[in-house]
C-alpha cells in the first residue's frame, strides 16, 4: 500500500471512528433524556413508553420524538364533582366555571343566578318547584349534550360526562419532539392540545365557552380544572393547585433556577416545558410572549400556564408540534391532523 493510499485509509478510519463516537454520544444523550421523561411522568398511568420514535412535526420537519401512551385519568385524585343536584347545594357539590374574569364555584346559588348573570330570562337549569338541577346523568345524555350542536332536549342543562362513560380500553398517545424545532412565526392561536401534564392528563386548548353558553348549558370543570368528553376523556382547560402542588419531577440539572419558577407541570406538544402561572415566590413571570413563554437563565425557553380563568393554558406554540392520538400504534405525521369530532 502506497503512502497516499495509507493516508486515505487512515482518514476514512478516523472519520468512521468519529462518526461512531458521535452516534454513540447522541444515543446516550437520548437515553438520558428518555430516562428523565419516564421519571417526570411517573405519576401517570403509563401503558407503554416512553420510547424514541421517528416523527413528522406540524411544519413538516422529520425528527426524533418520544412517544408515550397513557390512560386519560389521573391516578392521584378522583375527578369531579361537576354539577350540583339542587339549588341548595354548596360549593362542595359542584365544580368551577369561567365567569367574572376568573373562576367561580358552580353551586346552587350560581345555578339560580344564571338568568340575572347573563341578562337572559331563558336560563332555567332547575325546576322552580323542587329546586332540582337538570344535569346529564347518563351516557346517552352526555352524548347528546356534550357536543357543539347540543340536542334541543338538553338545552338548559348542566352538562357533565363521567369518566366511567369512557370505553375501558380508551388510551391517549402523545408523540412529542425530543428537541423543539422553533417556527419563524407562531400561529395566532393554539391548535390542538397544549401539552401533557405530568400525571398523564391532556392539557387542552380553550373550552368552547360561547357555544356552551349559546345552548343555555354549563359544562363545569372540577376543582382541578378538568372535565370529560368522549373524545379526549378527562382533560384540563385550567391549571389549578392540583398540578402546581405536585412534587418536582423535572430535570435536576436545572437546579435553583427552575425552583424559582415553580414546579414543572407538563411538557408542551412542541417539547418545551410548562410551568405554573406564577413563579415559585408567587409573582407573575415577566416578559411573556403571546404564547405564554419566555427565556430564563438556567432553564432556557419555557411556558407558564395561563391564569385558571383565562381559558387558555397556552396562547400558542412557538415550535413545531407533535401528535396526540387515540391510536397507540399510529405513526406521527402532524401535517395531517384529523378533524376533531
Short mmCIF file of C-alpha atoms in Angstrom, two decimals:
data_model
loop_
_atom_site.label_atom_id
_atom_site.label_comp_id
_atom_site.label_asym_id
_atom_site.label_seq_id
_atom_site.Cartn_x
_atom_site.Cartn_y
_atom_site.Cartn_z
CA UNK A 1 0.00 0.00 0.00
CA UNK A 2 1.40 3.40 -1.04
CA UNK A 3 1.76 6.38 1.29
CA UNK A 4 -1.18 8.21 -0.30
CA UNK A 5 -3.42 5.15 -0.01
CA UNK A 6 -2.34 4.69 3.59
CA UNK A 7 -3.25 8.29 4.46
CA UNK A 8 -6.60 7.92 2.74
CA UNK A 9 -7.25 4.69 4.61
CA UNK A 10 -6.32 6.30 7.92
CA UNK A 11 -8.52 9.35 7.21
CA UNK A 12 -11.51 7.16 6.40
CA UNK A 13 -10.86 5.18 9.56
CA UNK A 14 -10.70 8.33 11.66
CA UNK A 15 -13.96 9.58 10.14
CA UNK A 16 -15.64 6.25 10.80
CA UNK A 17 -14.49 6.28 14.42
CA UNK A 18 -15.56 9.91 14.85
CA UNK A 19 -18.94 9.11 13.32
CA UNK A 20 -19.40 6.12 15.62
CA UNK A 21 -18.49 8.24 18.65
CA UNK A 22 -20.95 10.95 17.58
CA UNK A 23 -23.73 8.40 17.13
CA UNK A 24 -22.93 6.81 20.47
CA UNK A 25 -22.94 10.22 22.17
CA UNK A 26 -26.28 11.12 20.58
CA UNK A 27 -27.76 7.77 21.59
CA UNK A 28 -26.50 8.23 25.13
CA UNK A 29 -28.00 11.73 25.29
CA UNK A 30 -31.33 10.40 24.03
CA UNK A 31 -31.27 7.58 26.56
CA UNK A 32 -30.57 10.06 29.34
CA UNK A 33 -33.38 12.33 28.14
CA UNK A 34 -35.73 9.35 27.93
CA UNK A 35 -34.99 8.28 31.49
CA UNK A 36 -35.75 11.81 32.73
CA UNK A 37 -39.01 11.83 30.76
CA UNK A 38 -40.01 8.49 32.30
CA UNK A 39 -39.28 9.85 35.78
CA UNK A 40 -41.23 13.02 35.06
CA UNK A 41 -44.35 11.08 34.03
CA UNK A 42 -44.08 8.58 36.89
CA UNK A 43 -47.41 9.78 38.43
CA UNK A 44 -49.26 8.85 35.20
CA UNK A 45 -50.88 5.52 34.37
CA UNK A 46 -48.41 4.64 31.60
CA UNK A 47 -49.41 1.77 29.32
CA UNK A 48 -46.37 1.92 27.05
CA UNK A 49 -43.26 4.05 26.62
CA UNK A 50 -41.80 6.46 26.74
CA UNK A 51 -39.86 5.33 23.69
CA UNK A 52 -37.98 7.14 20.94
CA UNK A 53 -39.64 7.06 17.52
CA UNK A 54 -39.36 8.79 14.15
CA UNK A 55 -41.96 11.53 13.67
CA UNK A 56 -43.04 14.29 11.33
CA UNK A 57 -43.88 17.54 13.08
CA UNK A 58 -46.57 20.07 12.19
CA UNK A 59 -44.20 22.08 9.99
CA UNK A 60 -43.03 19.03 8.07
CA UNK A 61 -39.76 18.52 9.96
CA UNK A 62 -38.77 14.87 10.25
CA UNK A 63 -37.05 14.25 13.55
CA UNK A 64 -36.98 12.08 16.66
CA UNK A 65 -39.77 12.19 19.24
CA UNK A 66 -40.68 10.42 22.42
CA UNK A 67 -43.97 8.53 22.38
CA UNK A 68 -45.95 7.68 25.49
CA UNK A 69 -49.34 6.00 25.86
CA UNK A 70 -51.43 6.66 28.97
CA UNK A 71 -54.96 6.26 30.24
CA UNK A 72 -56.73 9.65 30.29
CA UNK A 73 -57.45 9.54 34.02
CA UNK A 74 -55.36 10.96 36.90
CA UNK A 75 -54.09 8.46 39.45
CA UNK A 76 -53.53 10.96 42.26
CA UNK A 77 -57.15 12.05 42.82
CA UNK A 78 -60.72 11.22 41.80
CA UNK A 79 -62.12 13.66 39.20
CA UNK A 80 -65.33 15.60 39.95
CA UNK A 81 -67.78 16.73 41.09
CA UNK A 82 -69.15 18.92 38.30
CA UNK A 83 -72.88 19.67 38.54
CA UNK A 84 -74.77 20.26 41.79
CA UNK A 85 -78.07 18.41 42.05
CA UNK A 86 -80.09 21.02 43.96
CA UNK A 87 -80.11 24.81 44.21
CA UNK A 88 -79.49 24.47 47.92
CA UNK A 89 -76.14 22.74 47.36
CA UNK A 90 -72.89 24.38 48.40
CA UNK A 91 -69.58 24.66 46.57
CA UNK A 92 -68.50 21.16 47.56
CA UNK A 93 -71.29 19.67 45.40
CA UNK A 94 -70.13 21.23 42.12
CA UNK A 95 -67.11 22.35 40.17
CA UNK A 96 -65.97 25.68 38.76
CA UNK A 97 -66.75 27.75 35.67
CA UNK A 98 -65.47 30.79 33.77
CA UNK A 99 -67.18 33.99 34.91
CA UNK A 100 -66.39 37.49 36.13
CA UNK A 101 -62.94 37.35 34.56
CA UNK A 102 -61.93 34.31 36.61
CA UNK A 103 -63.34 31.07 38.01
CA UNK A 104 -66.48 30.86 40.15
CA UNK A 105 -67.98 27.97 42.10
CA UNK A 106 -70.80 26.11 40.36
CA UNK A 107 -73.00 25.80 43.44
CA UNK A 108 -76.76 26.12 43.85
CA UNK A 109 -76.55 29.89 44.10
CA UNK A 110 -74.68 30.06 40.78
CA UNK A 111 -77.35 27.93 39.09
CA UNK A 112 -80.07 30.22 40.44
CA UNK A 113 -78.22 33.33 39.24
CA UNK A 114 -77.79 32.41 35.58
CA UNK A 115 -80.68 34.44 34.15
CA UNK A 116 -79.53 37.54 36.01
CA UNK A 117 -75.84 36.89 35.40
CA UNK A 118 -76.26 36.63 31.63
CA UNK A 119 -79.20 39.03 31.31
CA UNK A 120 -81.40 36.42 29.65
CA UNK A 121 -84.61 35.08 31.16
CA UNK A 122 -84.38 31.92 29.03
CA UNK A 123 -81.89 30.50 31.51
CA UNK A 124 -83.58 27.92 33.75
CA UNK A 125 -81.35 24.98 34.72
CA UNK A 126 -83.50 23.92 37.65
CA UNK A 127 -87.08 23.04 38.48
CA UNK A 128 -88.51 26.13 40.24
CA UNK A 129 -90.91 23.98 42.28
CA UNK A 130 -88.46 21.38 43.60
CA UNK A 131 -85.14 23.17 43.20
CA UNK A 132 -83.69 20.10 41.45
CA UNK A 133 -80.94 20.90 38.93
CA UNK A 134 -81.22 19.42 35.44
CA UNK A 135 -77.97 17.65 34.60
CA UNK A 136 -76.78 14.91 32.25
CA UNK A 137 -76.75 11.76 34.34
CA UNK A 138 -76.34 9.06 31.68
CA UNK A 139 -74.01 8.20 28.81
CA UNK A 140 -76.79 8.90 26.32
CA UNK A 141 -77.39 12.35 27.79
CA UNK A 142 -73.67 13.06 27.68
CA UNK A 143 -73.53 12.07 24.01
CA UNK A 144 -76.46 14.36 23.20
CA UNK A 145 -75.36 17.40 25.21
CA UNK A 146 -71.54 17.43 25.19
CA UNK A 147 -71.19 18.39 21.53
CA UNK A 148 -71.23 21.65 19.51
CA UNK A 149 -74.77 21.05 18.23
CA UNK A 150 -76.46 20.36 21.54
CA UNK A 151 -79.60 18.25 21.25
CA UNK A 152 -82.52 20.67 21.85
CA UNK A 153 -83.80 18.31 24.54
CA UNK A 154 -80.76 19.18 26.65
CA UNK A 155 -80.86 22.95 26.44
CA UNK A 156 -80.91 24.44 29.93
CA UNK A 157 -78.91 21.56 31.36
CA UNK A 158 -75.76 21.30 33.43
CA UNK A 159 -73.52 19.08 31.30
CA UNK A 160 -71.28 16.52 32.93
CA UNK A 161 -69.77 13.37 31.46
CA UNK A 162 -68.36 10.88 33.93
CA UNK A 163 -65.03 9.07 33.49
CA UNK A 164 -66.86 5.72 33.56
CA UNK A 165 -68.59 6.66 30.30
CA UNK A 166 -65.28 6.19 28.52
CA UNK A 167 -64.54 2.75 26.98
CA UNK A 168 -62.44 0.54 29.25
CA UNK A 169 -59.73 0.33 26.58
CA UNK A 170 -59.57 4.10 25.95
CA UNK A 171 -55.98 5.33 25.69
CA UNK A 172 -54.22 8.51 24.66
CA UNK A 173 -50.88 8.51 22.86
CA UNK A 174 -48.65 11.58 22.70
CA UNK A 175 -45.70 11.93 20.34
CA UNK A 176 -43.60 14.96 21.28
CA UNK A 177 -40.25 16.13 19.84
CA UNK A 178 -37.19 15.41 21.94
CA UNK A 179 -35.73 18.73 20.80
CA UNK A 180 -38.02 21.66 19.92
CA UNK A 181 -37.96 22.94 16.34
CA UNK A 182 -38.88 26.67 16.53
CA UNK A 183 -41.06 28.23 13.86
CA UNK A 184 -40.43 31.66 12.36
CA UNK A 185 -43.98 32.85 13.01
CA UNK A 186 -46.07 31.14 15.72
CA UNK A 187 -49.77 30.76 14.93
CA UNK A 188 -52.08 33.35 16.49
CA UNK A 189 -53.95 30.73 18.47
CA UNK A 190 -53.46 27.28 19.88
CA UNK A 191 -54.14 24.41 17.52
CA UNK A 192 -54.91 21.12 19.21
CA UNK A 193 -53.88 20.26 22.78
CA UNK A 194 -51.40 22.44 24.64
CA UNK A 195 -49.43 19.50 26.03
CA UNK A 196 -49.40 16.66 28.53
CA UNK A 197 -49.44 17.11 32.31
CA UNK A 198 -47.04 15.06 34.39
CA UNK A 199 -49.95 12.94 35.69
CA UNK A 200 -50.84 11.85 32.15
CA UNK A 201 -53.83 14.17 31.65
CA UNK A 202 -54.17 16.26 28.48
CA UNK A 203 -53.60 20.00 28.84
CA UNK A 204 -56.16 21.09 26.29
CA UNK A 205 -56.93 24.16 24.26
CA UNK A 206 -59.65 26.66 25.21
CA UNK A 207 -63.10 25.35 26.11
CA UNK A 208 -65.77 26.48 23.58
CA UNK A 209 -67.44 28.71 26.17
CA UNK A 210 -69.54 30.77 23.73
CA UNK A 211 -71.02 27.66 22.09
CA UNK A 212 -71.75 26.13 25.50
CA UNK A 213 -73.49 29.25 26.80
CA UNK A 214 -75.28 29.72 23.48
CA UNK A 215 -77.12 26.44 24.05
CA UNK A 216 -78.12 27.51 27.58
CA UNK A 217 -75.82 24.92 29.07
CA UNK A 218 -72.98 24.98 31.57
CA UNK A 219 -70.16 22.43 31.33
CA UNK A 220 -68.31 22.87 34.63
CA UNK A 221 -64.73 21.91 35.29
CA UNK A 222 -63.94 20.17 38.56
CA UNK A 223 -61.82 21.99 41.11
CA UNK A 224 -58.70 20.63 39.39
CA UNK A 225 -59.67 22.34 36.13
CA UNK A 226 -60.79 19.23 34.25
CA UNK A 227 -63.85 17.61 32.77
CA UNK A 228 -64.66 14.71 30.44
CA UNK A 229 -65.67 14.45 26.83
CA UNK A 230 -65.97 11.22 24.90
CA UNK A 231 -63.18 12.20 22.50
CA UNK A 232 -60.34 13.12 24.86
CA UNK A 233 -61.57 11.60 28.11
CA UNK A 234 -60.69 13.59 31.22
CA UNK A 235 -58.68 16.69 30.28
CA UNK A 236 -57.77 20.13 31.62
CA UNK A 237 -58.91 23.56 30.47
CA UNK A 238 -57.37 25.26 33.51
CA UNK A 239 -54.36 24.67 35.74
CA UNK A 240 -55.06 24.82 39.47
CA UNK A 241 -53.30 23.77 42.66
CA UNK A 242 -53.91 20.11 41.81
CA UNK A 243 -50.99 20.35 39.38
CA UNK A 244 -48.92 23.18 40.78
CA UNK A 245 -48.61 21.44 44.13
CA UNK A 246 -47.15 18.26 42.59
CA UNK A 247 -43.61 17.17 43.53
CA UNK A 248 -40.92 18.37 41.14
CA UNK A 249 -40.00 15.60 38.74
CA UNK A 250 -38.16 17.72 36.19
CA UNK A 251 -34.54 17.86 35.16
CA UNK A 252 -32.37 18.20 38.29
CA UNK A 253 -29.67 19.91 36.22
CA UNK A 254 -31.88 22.99 36.12
CA UNK A 255 -31.49 23.36 39.88
CA UNK A 256 -32.38 26.54 41.73
CA UNK A 257 -33.30 28.47 38.59
CA UNK A 258 -36.12 26.03 37.95
CA UNK A 259 -37.17 26.01 41.61
CA UNK A 260 -37.63 29.76 41.36
CA UNK A 261 -40.10 29.20 38.54
CA UNK A 262 -42.15 26.68 40.49
CA UNK A 263 -42.86 23.05 39.72
CA UNK A 264 -42.72 21.93 36.11
CA UNK A 265 -46.27 20.70 35.48
CA UNK A 266 -46.10 19.34 31.94
CA UNK A 267 -44.48 19.18 28.54
CA UNK A 268 -45.95 21.14 25.64
CA UNK A 269 -46.72 19.43 22.33
CA UNK A 270 -43.68 21.22 20.87
CA UNK A 271 -41.30 19.83 23.50
CA UNK A 272 -40.89 22.87 25.76
CA UNK A 273 -41.54 22.67 29.50
CA UNK A 274 -44.69 24.13 31.05
CA UNK A 275 -44.54 25.80 34.46
CA UNK A 276 -47.33 27.23 36.67
CA UNK A 277 -48.94 30.60 36.07
CA UNK A 278 -46.93 32.16 38.92
CA UNK A 279 -43.29 31.72 39.85
CA UNK A 280 -42.18 29.87 42.96
CA UNK A 281 -42.39 33.03 45.08
CA UNK A 282 -45.93 33.84 43.90
CA UNK A 283 -45.07 36.55 41.38
CA UNK A 284 -46.23 36.84 37.78
CA UNK A 285 -43.41 35.90 35.38
CA UNK A 286 -42.04 38.80 33.36
CA UNK A 287 -41.60 39.17 29.63
CA UNK A 288 -44.03 36.51 28.46
CA UNK A 289 -44.70 36.38 24.73
CA UNK A 290 -48.08 35.79 23.07
CA UNK A 291 -47.72 32.05 23.62
CA UNK A 292 -47.14 32.49 27.41
CA UNK A 293 -43.41 31.71 27.16
CA UNK A 294 -40.05 33.35 27.82
CA UNK A 295 -36.35 32.59 28.30
CA UNK A 296 -34.75 32.31 31.71
CA UNK A 297 -31.18 31.66 32.80
CA UNK A 298 -30.65 28.03 33.73
CA UNK A 299 -33.88 26.87 32.08
CA UNK A 300 -33.97 28.30 28.58
CA UNK A 301 -37.25 28.87 26.83
CA UNK A 302 -40.35 27.53 28.60
CA UNK A 303 -44.05 28.29 29.05
CA UNK A 304 -46.15 29.42 32.00
CA UNK A 305 -49.76 28.26 32.15
CA UNK A 306 -52.34 31.00 31.82
CA UNK A 307 -54.44 32.01 34.82
CA UNK A 308 -57.17 29.48 35.56
CA UNK A 309 -59.92 31.88 34.50
CA UNK A 310 -58.24 32.83 31.22
CA UNK A 311 -59.47 29.70 29.38
CA UNK A 312 -56.02 29.46 27.78
CA UNK A 313 -53.37 27.20 29.29
CA UNK A 314 -51.11 28.31 26.43
CA UNK A 315 -51.69 31.02 23.88
CA UNK A 316 -49.97 29.15 21.06
CA UNK A 317 -46.84 27.07 20.34
CA UNK A 318 -43.54 28.65 19.31
CA UNK A 319 -42.21 25.44 17.80
CA UNK A 320 -43.50 22.65 15.57
CA UNK A 321 -45.82 20.28 17.39
CA UNK A 322 -46.14 16.51 17.51
CA UNK A 323 -49.25 14.35 17.68
CA UNK A 324 -51.99 13.37 20.10
CA UNK A 325 -53.92 10.28 19.09
CA UNK A 326 -56.27 7.59 20.34
CA UNK A 327 -54.30 5.06 18.26
CA UNK A 328 -51.23 3.86 20.16
CA UNK A 329 -49.71 2.31 17.01
CA UNK A 330 -50.10 5.24 14.61
CA UNK A 331 -47.01 6.91 13.15
CA UNK A 332 -46.96 10.60 13.98
CA UNK A 333 -47.39 12.89 10.99
CA UNK A 334 -48.62 16.16 12.44
CA UNK A 335 -49.00 17.71 8.99
CA UNK A 336 -52.14 15.60 8.58
CA UNK A 337 -54.22 16.40 11.64
CA UNK A 338 -57.53 14.52 11.67
CA UNK A 339 -60.53 16.79 12.29
CA UNK A 340 -61.89 16.72 15.82
CA UNK A 341 -65.46 15.43 16.06
#
